[in-house]
Amino acid sequence: DLLFVGPPGTGKTHLAQAIGNYIRQRNGNARVLYTTSERFTMEFINAIQNNKTNEFITFYRTIDSLIVDDIQFFGGKEKTQDNFFHTFNALHQAGKQITLTSDKPPKDLQDVDDRLISRFQWGLTADIQAPDYEMRMAILQKKSQDEGIVLPPDVVDYMARNVVTSIRELEGSLISL
């Protein structure tokens, strides 16, 4: 089990999806599913409305690798949390891979059941932070090179010093430029 925690725009989703892609490359038969907490919730609600809860449960609990993005949005959704708790337990007991992302550490999640928070803390938690100056420079140089754009060093330096909150914002400023 793995939980990526960090502010928006720092690459948590990309890392989680890369894990899923790696698993699929290593084992083409692996059932890998990427979903968001919002999509999981909506599918659960639809299953209840359409009397297909058993199919929903069977589908999610037979996945080889489940990747759920933005688990902080499970807050306040009690029945969804209960279902996800049992899904998490079933997958964990079967030795399946669970990868989660959140913009907050489990202890800071609001309106999330304590037993679910304890599950989120079972595995490895990777704290993903905004990139430092050197990493922002490297990202800008690589992205501009990939796009065939030649930027003067002082422009790259200026962008790396002033766009500091997220990779997404950094890439956006490069696109705008």
mmCIF file with all atom_site columns, N, CA and C in Angstrom, residues 45-104:
data_model
loop_
_atom_site.group_PDB
_atom_site.id
_atom_site.type_symbol
_atom_site.label_atom_id
_atom_site.label_alt_id
_atom_site.label_comp_id
_atom_site.label_asym_id
_atom_site.label_entity_id
_atom_site.label_seq_id
_atom_site.pdbx_PDB_ins_code
_atom_site.Cartn_x
_atom_site.Cartn_y
_atom_site.Cartn_z
_atom_site.occupancy
_atom_site.B_iso_or_equiv
_atom_site.pdbx_formal_charge
_atom_site.auth_seq_id
_atom_site.auth_comp_id
_atom_site.auth_asym_id
_atom_site.auth_atom_id
_atom_site.pdbx_PDB_model_num
ATOM 1   N N  . ILE A 1 45  ? -22.929 5.196   -5.836  1.00 0.00 ? 45  ILE A N  1
ATOM 2   C CA . ILE A 1 45  ? -24.300 5.727   -5.805  1.00 0.00 ? 45  ILE A CA 1
ATOM 3   C C  . ILE A 1 45  ? -25.125 5.126   -6.943  1.00 0.00 ? 45  ILE A C  1
ATOM 4   N N  . ASN A 1 46  ? -24.545 5.085   -8.142  1.00 0.00 ? 46  ASN A N  1
ATOM 5   C CA . ASN A 1 46  ? -25.256 4.485   -9.286  1.00 0.00 ? 46  ASN A CA 1
ATOM 6   C C  . ASN A 1 46  ? -25.565 3.013   -9.045  1.00 0.00 ? 46  ASN A C  1
ATOM 7   N N  . ALA A 1 47  ? -24.634 2.288   -8.421  1.00 0.00 ? 47  ALA A N  1
ATOM 8   C CA . ALA A 1 47  ? -24.866 0.874   -8.121  1.00 0.00 ? 47  ALA A CA 1
ATOM 9   C C  . ALA A 1 47  ? -26.040 0.717   -7.148  1.00 0.00 ? 47  ALA A C  1
ATOM 10  N N  . ILE A 1 48  ? -26.103 1.586   -6.147  1.00 0.00 ? 48  ILE A N  1
ATOM 11  C CA . ILE A 1 48  ? -27.221 1.541   -5.197  1.00 0.00 ? 48  ILE A CA 1
ATOM 12  C C  . ILE A 1 48  ? -28.534 1.832   -5.921  1.00 0.00 ? 48  ILE A C  1
ATOM 13  N N  . GLN A 1 49  ? -28.543 2.889   -6.733  1.00 0.00 ? 49  GLN A N  1
ATOM 14  C CA . GLN A 1 49  ? -29.767 3.295   -7.440  1.00 0.00 ? 49  GLN A CA 1
ATOM 15  C C  . GLN A 1 49  ? -30.246 2.225   -8.418  1.00 0.00 ? 49  GLN A C  1
ATOM 16  N N  . ASN A 1 50  ? -29.303 1.515   -9.034  1.00 0.00 ? 50  ASN A N  1
ATOM 17  C CA . ASN A 1 50  ? -29.656 0.524   -10.049 1.00 0.00 ? 50  ASN A CA 1
ATOM 18  C C  . ASN A 1 50  ? -29.671 -0.899  -9.516  1.00 0.00 ? 50  ASN A C  1
ATOM 19  N N  . ASN A 1 51  ? -29.637 -1.020  -8.194  1.00 0.00 ? 51  ASN A N  1
ATOM 20  C CA . ASN A 1 51  ? -29.682 -2.329  -7.558  1.00 0.00 ? 51  ASN A CA 1
ATOM 21  C C  . ASN A 1 51  ? -28.540 -3.242  -8.040  1.00 0.00 ? 51  ASN A C  1
ATOM 22  N N  . LYS A 1 52  ? -27.338 -2.659  -8.198  1.00 0.00 ? 52  LYS A N  1
ATOM 23  C CA . LYS A 1 52  ? -26.183 -3.419  -8.685  1.00 0.00 ? 52  LYS A CA 1
ATOM 24  C C  . LYS A 1 52  ? -25.006 -3.325  -7.711  1.00 0.00 ? 52  LYS A C  1
ATOM 25  N N  . THR A 1 53  ? -25.325 -3.248  -6.434  1.00 0.00 ? 53  THR A N  1
ATOM 26  C CA . THR A 1 53  ? -24.284 -3.113  -5.421  1.00 0.00 ? 53  THR A CA 1
ATOM 27  C C  . THR A 1 53  ? -23.350 -4.314  -5.424  1.00 0.00 ? 53  THR A C  1
ATOM 28  N N  . ASN A 1 54  ? -23.910 -5.527  -5.575  1.00 0.00 ? 54  ASN A N  1
ATOM 29  C CA . ASN A 1 54  ? -23.056 -6.720  -5.576  1.00 0.00 ? 54  ASN A CA 1
ATOM 30  C C  . ASN A 1 54  ? -22.070 -6.705  -6.739  1.00 0.00 ? 54  ASN A C  1
ATOM 31  N N  . GLU A 1 55  ? -22.511 -6.251  -7.912  1.00 0.00 ? 55  GLU A N  1
ATOM 32  C CA . GLU A 1 55  ? -21.608 -6.170  -9.057  1.00 0.00 ? 55  GLU A CA 1
ATOM 33  C C  . GLU A 1 55  ? -20.499 -5.149  -8.802  1.00 0.00 ? 55  GLU A C  1
ATOM 34  N N  . PHE A 1 56  ? -20.869 -4.023  -8.204  1.00 0.00 ? 56  PHE A N  1
ATOM 35  C CA . PHE A 1 56  ? -19.899 -2.992  -7.859  1.00 0.00 ? 56  PHE A CA 1
ATOM 36  C C  . PHE A 1 56  ? -18.844 -3.557  -6.903  1.00 0.00 ? 56  PHE A C  1
ATOM 37  N N  . ILE A 1 57  ? -19.320 -4.217  -5.850  1.00 0.00 ? 57  ILE A N  1
ATOM 38  C CA . ILE A 1 57  ? -18.417 -4.794  -4.849  1.00 0.00 ? 57  ILE A CA 1
ATOM 39  C C  . ILE A 1 57  ? -17.492 -5.821  -5.497  1.00 0.00 ? 57  ILE A C  1
ATOM 40  N N  . THR A 1 58  ? -18.042 -6.721  -6.271  1.00 0.00 ? 58  THR A N  1
ATOM 41  C CA . THR A 1 58  ? -17.240 -7.752  -6.930  1.00 0.00 ? 58  THR A CA 1
ATOM 42  C C  . THR A 1 58  ? -16.199 -7.134  -7.849  1.00 0.00 ? 58  THR A C  1
ATOM 43  N N  . PHE A 1 59  ? -16.600 -6.137  -8.623  1.00 0.00 ? 59  PHE A N  1
ATOM 44  C CA . PHE A 1 59  ? -15.673 -5.494  -9.551  1.00 0.00 ? 59  PHE A CA 1
ATOM 45  C C  . PHE A 1 59  ? -14.483 -4.900  -8.805  1.00 0.00 ? 59  PHE A C  1
ATOM 46  N N  . TYR A 1 60  ? -14.745 -4.076  -7.808  1.00 0.00 ? 60  TYR A N  1
ATOM 47  C CA . TYR A 1 60  ? -13.660 -3.379  -7.115  1.00 0.00 ? 60  TYR A CA 1
ATOM 48  C C  . TYR A 1 60  ? -12.808 -4.310  -6.249  1.00 0.00 ? 60  TYR A C  1
ATOM 49  N N  . ARG A 1 61  ? -13.391 -5.360  -5.740  1.00 0.00 ? 61  ARG A N  1
ATOM 50  C CA . ARG A 1 61  ? -12.640 -6.224  -4.829  1.00 0.00 ? 61  ARG A CA 1
ATOM 51  C C  . ARG A 1 61  ? -11.877 -7.331  -5.541  1.00 0.00 ? 61  ARG A C  1
ATOM 52  N N  . THR A 1 62  ? -11.946 -7.338  -6.867  1.00 0.00 ? 62  THR A N  1
ATOM 53  C CA . THR A 1 62  ? -11.176 -8.325  -7.632  1.00 0.00 ? 62  THR A CA 1
ATOM 54  C C  . THR A 1 62  ? -10.100 -7.656  -8.491  1.00 0.00 ? 62  THR A C  1
ATOM 55  N N  . ILE A 1 63  ? -9.861  -6.387  -8.261  1.00 0.00 ? 63  ILE A N  1
ATOM 56  C CA . ILE A 1 63  ? -8.819  -5.641  -8.973  1.00 0.00 ? 63  ILE A CA 1
ATOM 57  C C  . ILE A 1 63  ? -7.451  -6.086  -8.426  1.00 0.00 ? 63  ILE A C  1
ATOM 58  N N  . ASP A 1 64  ? -6.444  -6.153  -9.290  1.00 0.00 ? 64  ASP A N  1
ATOM 59  C CA . ASP A 1 64  ? -5.091  -6.492  -8.847  1.00 0.00 ? 64  ASP A CA 1
ATOM 60  C C  . ASP A 1 64  ? -4.362  -5.272  -8.297  1.00 0.00 ? 64  ASP A C  1
ATOM 61  N N  . SER A 1 65  ? -4.621  -4.120  -8.886  1.00 0.00 ? 65  SER A N  1
ATOM 62  C CA . SER A 1 65  ? -3.998  -2.884  -8.428  1.00 0.00 ? 65  SER A CA 1
ATOM 63  C C  . SER A 1 65  ? -5.019  -1.763  -8.532  1.00 0.00 ? 65  SER A C  1
ATOM 64  N N  . LEU A 1 66  ? -5.400  -1.227  -7.391  1.00 0.00 ? 66  LEU A N  1
ATOM 65  C CA . LEU A 1 66  ? -6.385  -0.143  -7.346  1.00 0.00 ? 66  LEU A CA 1
ATOM 66  C C  . LEU A 1 66  ? -5.665  1.153   -7.022  1.00 0.00 ? 66  LEU A C  1
ATOM 67  N N  . ILE A 1 67  ? -5.875  2.148   -7.867  1.00 0.00 ? 67  ILE A N  1
ATOM 68  C CA . ILE A 1 67  ? -5.291  3.472   -7.688  1.00 0.00 ? 67  ILE A CA 1
ATOM 69  C C  . ILE A 1 67  ? -6.444  4.449   -7.511  1.00 0.00 ? 67  ILE A C  1
ATOM 70  N N  . VAL A 1 68  ? -6.483  5.111   -6.364  1.00 0.00 ? 68  VAL A N  1
ATOM 71  C CA . VAL A 1 68  ? -7.567  6.064   -6.096  1.00 0.00 ? 68  VAL A CA 1
ATOM 72  C C  . VAL A 1 68  ? -6.940  7.434   -5.834  1.00 0.00 ? 68  VAL A C  1
ATOM 73  N N  . ASP A 1 69  ? -7.304  8.378   -6.664  1.00 0.00 ? 69  ASP A N  1
ATOM 74  C CA . ASP A 1 69  ? -6.781  9.735   -6.609  1.00 0.00 ? 69  ASP A CA 1
ATOM 75  C C  . ASP A 1 69  ? -7.681  10.619  -5.745  1.00 0.00 ? 69  ASP A C  1
ATOM 76  N N  . ASP A 1 70  ? -7.069  11.497  -4.976  1.00 0.00 ? 70  ASP A N  1
ATOM 77  C CA . ASP A 1 70  ? -7.771  12.514  -4.190  1.00 0.00 ? 70  ASP A CA 1
ATOM 78  C C  . ASP A 1 70  ? -8.701  11.937  -3.131  1.00 0.00 ? 70  ASP A C  1
ATOM 79  N N  . ILE A 1 71  ? -8.160  11.090  -2.274  1.00 0.00 ? 71  ILE A N  1
ATOM 80  C CA . ILE A 1 71  ? -8.983  10.457  -1.234  1.00 0.00 ? 71  ILE A CA 1
ATOM 81  C C  . ILE A 1 71  ? -9.544  11.454  -0.231  1.00 0.00 ? 71  ILE A C  1
ATOM 82  N N  . GLN A 1 72  ? -9.020  12.674  -0.224  1.00 0.00 ? 72  GLN A N  1
ATOM 83  C CA . GLN A 1 72  ? -9.556  13.674  0.708   1.00 0.00 ? 72  GLN A CA 1
ATOM 84  C C  . GLN A 1 72  ? -11.026 13.969  0.417   1.00 0.00 ? 72  GLN A C  1
ATOM 85  N N  . PHE A 1 73  ? -11.487 13.651  -0.797  1.00 0.00 ? 73  PHE A N  1
ATOM 86  C CA . PHE A 1 73  ? -12.883 13.914  -1.143  1.00 0.00 ? 73  PHE A CA 1
ATOM 87  C C  . PHE A 1 73  ? -13.841 12.822  -0.661  1.00 0.00 ? 73  PHE A C  1
ATOM 88  N N  . PHE A 1 74  ? -13.326 11.806  0.031   1.00 0.00 ? 74  PHE A N  1
ATOM 89  C CA . PHE A 1 74  ? -14.204 10.833  0.691   1.00 0.00 ? 74  PHE A CA 1
ATOM 90  C C  . PHE A 1 74  ? -14.846 11.443  1.935   1.00 0.00 ? 74  PHE A C  1
ATOM 91  N N  . GLY A 1 75  ? -14.318 12.571  2.396   1.00 0.00 ? 75  GLY A N  1
ATOM 92  C CA . GLY A 1 75  ? -14.818 13.216  3.605   1.00 0.00 ? 75  GLY A CA 1
ATOM 93  C C  . GLY A 1 75  ? -16.311 13.481  3.552   1.00 0.00 ? 75  GLY A C  1
ATOM 94  N N  . GLY A 1 76  ? -17.022 13.074  4.606   1.00 0.00 ? 76  GLY A N  1
ATOM 95  C CA . GLY A 1 76  ? -18.449 13.329  4.712   1.00 0.00 ? 76  GLY A CA 1
ATOM 96  C C  . GLY A 1 76  ? -19.339 12.343  3.972   1.00 0.00 ? 76  GLY A C  1
ATOM 97  N N  . LYS A 1 77  ? -18.760 11.396  3.263   1.00 0.00 ? 77  LYS A N  1
ATOM 98  C CA . LYS A 1 77  ? -19.547 10.415  2.484   1.00 0.00 ? 77  LYS A CA 1
ATOM 99  C C  . LYS A 1 77  ? -19.488 9.072   3.215   1.00 0.00 ? 77  LYS A C  1
ATOM 100 N N  . GLU A 1 78  ? -20.325 8.933   4.240   1.00 0.00 ? 78  GLU A N  1
ATOM 101 C CA . GLU A 1 78  ? -20.219 7.813   5.161   1.00 0.00 ? 78  GLU A CA 1
ATOM 102 C C  . GLU A 1 78  ? -20.392 6.445   4.508   1.00 0.00 ? 78  GLU A C  1
ATOM 103 N N  . LYS A 1 79  ? -21.397 6.275   3.683   1.00 0.00 ? 79  LYS A N  1
ATOM 104 C CA . LYS A 1 79  ? -21.621 4.965   3.067   1.00 0.00 ? 79  LYS A CA 1
ATOM 105 C C  . LYS A 1 79  ? -20.513 4.627   2.069   1.00 0.00 ? 79  LYS A C  1
ATOM 106 N N  . THR A 1 80  ? -20.042 5.637   1.351   1.00 0.00 ? 80  THR A N  1
ATOM 107 C CA . THR A 1 80  ? -18.924 5.417   0.439   1.00 0.00 ? 80  THR A CA 1
ATOM 108 C C  . THR A 1 80  ? -17.691 5.014   1.239   1.00 0.00 ? 80  THR A C  1
ATOM 109 N N  . GLN A 1 81  ? -17.441 5.701   2.348   1.00 0.00 ? 81  GLN A N  1
ATOM 110 C CA . GLN A 1 81  ? -16.299 5.367   3.191   1.00 0.00 ? 81  GLN A CA 1
ATOM 111 C C  . GLN A 1 81  ? -16.401 3.937   3.719   1.00 0.00 ? 81  GLN A C  1
ATOM 112 N N  . ASP A 1 82  ? -17.602 3.547   4.134   1.00 0.00 ? 82  ASP A N  1
ATOM 113 C CA . ASP A 1 82  ? -17.802 2.193   4.649   1.00 0.00 ? 82  ASP A CA 1
ATOM 114 C C  . ASP A 1 82  ? -17.499 1.171   3.557   1.00 0.00 ? 82  ASP A C  1
ATOM 115 N N  . ASN A 1 83  ? -18.006 1.427   2.356   1.00 0.00 ? 83  ASN A N  1
ATOM 116 C CA . ASN A 1 83  ? -17.746 0.503   1.252   1.00 0.00 ? 83  ASN A CA 1
ATOM 117 C C  . ASN A 1 83  ? -16.263 0.473   0.910   1.00 0.00 ? 83  ASN A C  1
ATOM 118 N N  . PHE A 1 84  ? -15.623 1.645   0.876   1.00 0.00 ? 84  PHE A N  1
ATOM 119 C CA . PHE A 1 84  ? -14.209 1.681   0.543   1.00 0.00 ? 84  PHE A CA 1
ATOM 120 C C  . PHE A 1 84  ? -13.382 1.001   1.631   1.00 0.00 ? 84  PHE A C  1
ATOM 121 N N  . PHE A 1 85  ? -13.777 1.122   2.882   1.00 0.00 ? 85  PHE A N  1
ATOM 122 C CA . PHE A 1 85  ? -13.101 0.441   3.988   1.00 0.00 ? 85  PHE A CA 1
ATOM 123 C C  . PHE A 1 85  ? -13.069 -1.068  3.729   1.00 0.00 ? 85  PHE A C  1
ATOM 124 N N  . HIS A 1 86  ? -14.213 -1.633  3.391   1.00 0.00 ? 86  HIS A N  1
ATOM 125 C CA . HIS A 1 86  ? -14.292 -3.077  3.146   1.00 0.00 ? 86  HIS A CA 1
ATOM 126 C C  . HIS A 1 86  ? -13.548 -3.468  1.864   1.00 0.00 ? 86  HIS A C  1
ATOM 127 N N  . THR A 1 87  ? -13.604 -2.605  0.864   1.00 0.00 ? 87  THR A N  1
ATOM 128 C CA . THR A 1 87  ? -12.848 -2.858  -0.371  1.00 0.00 ? 87  THR A CA 1
ATOM 129 C C  . THR A 1 87  ? -11.355 -2.851  -0.082  1.00 0.00 ? 87  THR A C  1
ATOM 130 N N  . PHE A 1 88  ? -10.906 -1.852  0.651   1.00 0.00 ? 88  PHE A N  1
ATOM 131 C CA . PHE A 1 88  ? -9.496  -1.750  1.035   1.00 0.00 ? 88  PHE A CA 1
ATOM 132 C C  . PHE A 1 88  ? -9.058  -3.004  1.779   1.00 0.00 ? 88  PHE A C  1
ATOM 133 N N  . ASN A 1 89  ? -9.853  -3.432  2.763   1.00 0.00 ? 89  ASN A N  1
ATOM 134 C CA . ASN A 1 89  ? -9.516  -4.627  3.539   1.00 0.00 ? 89  ASN A CA 1
ATOM 135 C C  . ASN A 1 89  ? -9.429  -5.860  2.657   1.00 0.00 ? 89  ASN A C  1
ATOM 136 N N  . ALA A 1 90  ? -10.399 -6.027  1.763   1.00 0.00 ? 90  ALA A N  1
ATOM 137 C CA . ALA A 1 90  ? -10.413 -7.205  0.888   1.00 0.00 ? 90  ALA A CA 1
ATOM 138 C C  . ALA A 1 90  ? -9.177  -7.236  -0.004  1.00 0.00 ? 90  ALA A C  1
ATOM 139 N N  . LEU A 1 91  ? -8.840  -6.099  -0.590  1.00 0.00 ? 91  LEU A N  1
ATOM 140 C CA . LEU A 1 91  ? -7.668  -6.041  -1.464  1.00 0.00 ? 91  LEU A CA 1
ATOM 141 C C  . LEU A 1 91  ? -6.383  -6.255  -0.664  1.00 0.00 ? 91  LEU A C  1
ATOM 142 N N  . HIS A 1 92  ? -6.295  -5.624  0.486   1.00 0.00 ? 92  HIS A N  1
ATOM 143 C CA . HIS A 1 92  ? -5.103  -5.755  1.327   1.00 0.00 ? 92  HIS A CA 1
ATOM 144 C C  . HIS A 1 92  ? -4.899  -7.211  1.751   1.00 0.00 ? 92  HIS A C  1
ATOM 145 N N  . GLN A 1 93  ? -5.960  -7.855  2.189   1.00 0.00 ? 93  GLN A N  1
ATOM 146 C CA . GLN A 1 93  ? -5.869  -9.249  2.636   1.00 0.00 ? 93  GLN A CA 1
ATOM 147 C C  . GLN A 1 93  ? -5.507  -10.188 1.487   1.00 0.00 ? 93  GLN A C  1
ATOM 148 N N  . ALA A 1 94  ? -5.887  -9.807  0.274   1.00 0.00 ? 94  ALA A N  1
ATOM 149 C CA . ALA A 1 94  ? -5.564  -10.626 -0.906  1.00 0.00 ? 94  ALA A CA 1
ATOM 150 C C  . ALA A 1 94  ? -4.168  -10.311 -1.452  1.00 0.00 ? 94  ALA A C  1
ATOM 151 N N  . GLY A 1 95  ? -3.462  -9.378  -0.791  1.00 0.00 ? 95  GLY A N  1
ATOM 152 C CA . GLY A 1 95  ? -2.110  -9.039  -1.233  1.00 0.00 ? 95  GLY A CA 1
ATOM 153 C C  . GLY A 1 95  ? -2.070  -8.195  -2.488  1.00 0.00 ? 95  GLY A C  1
ATOM 154 N N  . LYS A 1 96  ? -3.126  -7.474  -2.759  1.00 0.00 ? 96  LYS A N  1
ATOM 155 C CA . LYS A 1 96  ? -3.201  -6.628  -3.948  1.00 0.00 ? 96  LYS A CA 1
ATOM 156 C C  . LYS A 1 96  ? -2.577  -5.261  -3.674  1.00 0.00 ? 96  LYS A C  1
ATOM 157 N N  . GLN A 1 97  ? -2.217  -4.570  -4.740  1.00 0.00 ? 97  GLN A N  1
ATOM 158 C CA . GLN A 1 97  ? -1.573  -3.259  -4.633  1.00 0.00 ? 97  GLN A CA 1
ATOM 159 C C  . GLN A 1 97  ? -2.641  -2.169  -4.536  1.00 0.00 ? 97  GLN A C  1
ATOM 160 N N  . ILE A 1 98  ? -2.505  -1.287  -3.539  1.00 0.00 ? 98  ILE A N  1
ATOM 161 C CA . ILE A 1 98  ? -3.397  -0.141  -3.385  1.00 0.00 ? 98  ILE A CA 1
ATOM 162 C C  . ILE A 1 98  ? -2.523  1.106   -3.373  1.00 0.00 ? 98  ILE A C  1
ATOM 163 N N  . THR A 1 99  ? -2.808  2.027   -4.283  1.00 0.00 ? 99  THR A N  1
ATOM 164 C CA . THR A 1 99  ? -2.077  3.286   -4.361  1.00 0.00 ? 99  THR A CA 1
ATOM 165 C C  . THR A 1 99  ? -3.087  4.411   -4.236  1.00 0.00 ? 99  THR A C  1
ATOM 166 N N  . LEU A 1 100 ? -2.810  5.332   -3.331  1.00 0.00 ? 100 LEU A N  1
ATOM 167 C CA . LEU A 1 100 ? -3.733  6.433   -3.061  1.00 0.00 ? 100 LEU A CA 1
ATOM 168 C C  . LEU A 1 100 ? -2.992  7.759   -3.175  1.00 0.00 ? 100 LEU A C  1
ATOM 169 N N  . THR A 1 101 ? -3.735  8.820   -3.470  1.00 0.00 ? 101 THR A N  1
ATOM 170 C CA . THR A 1 101 ? -3.165  10.165  -3.429  1.00 0.00 ? 101 THR A CA 1
ATOM 171 C C  . THR A 1 101 ? -4.077  11.055  -2.593  1.00 0.00 ? 101 THR A C  1
ATOM 172 N N  . SER A 1 102 ? -3.458  12.056  -1.976  1.00 0.00 ? 102 SER A N  1
ATOM 173 C CA . SER A 1 102 ? -4.214  13.001  -1.164  1.00 0.00 ? 102 SER A CA 1
ATOM 174 C C  . SER A 1 102 ? -3.440  14.301  -1.066  1.00 0.00 ? 102 SER A C  1
ATOM 175 N N  . ASP A 1 103 ? -4.157  15.394  -0.917  1.00 0.00 ? 103 ASP A N  1
ATOM 176 C CA . ASP A 1 103 ? -3.463  16.666  -0.716  1.00 0.00 ? 103 ASP A CA 1
ATOM 177 C C  . ASP A 1 103 ? -3.232  16.950  0.767   1.00 0.00 ? 103 ASP A C  1
ATOM 178 N N  . LYS A 1 104 ? -3.665  16.003  1.626   1.00 0.00 ? 104 LYS A N  1
ATOM 179 C CA . LYS A 1 104 ? -3.470  16.144  3.077   1.00 0.00 ? 104 LYS A CA 1
ATOM 180 C C  . LYS A 1 104 ? -3.020  14.806  3.653   1.00 0.00 ? 104 LYS A C  1
#
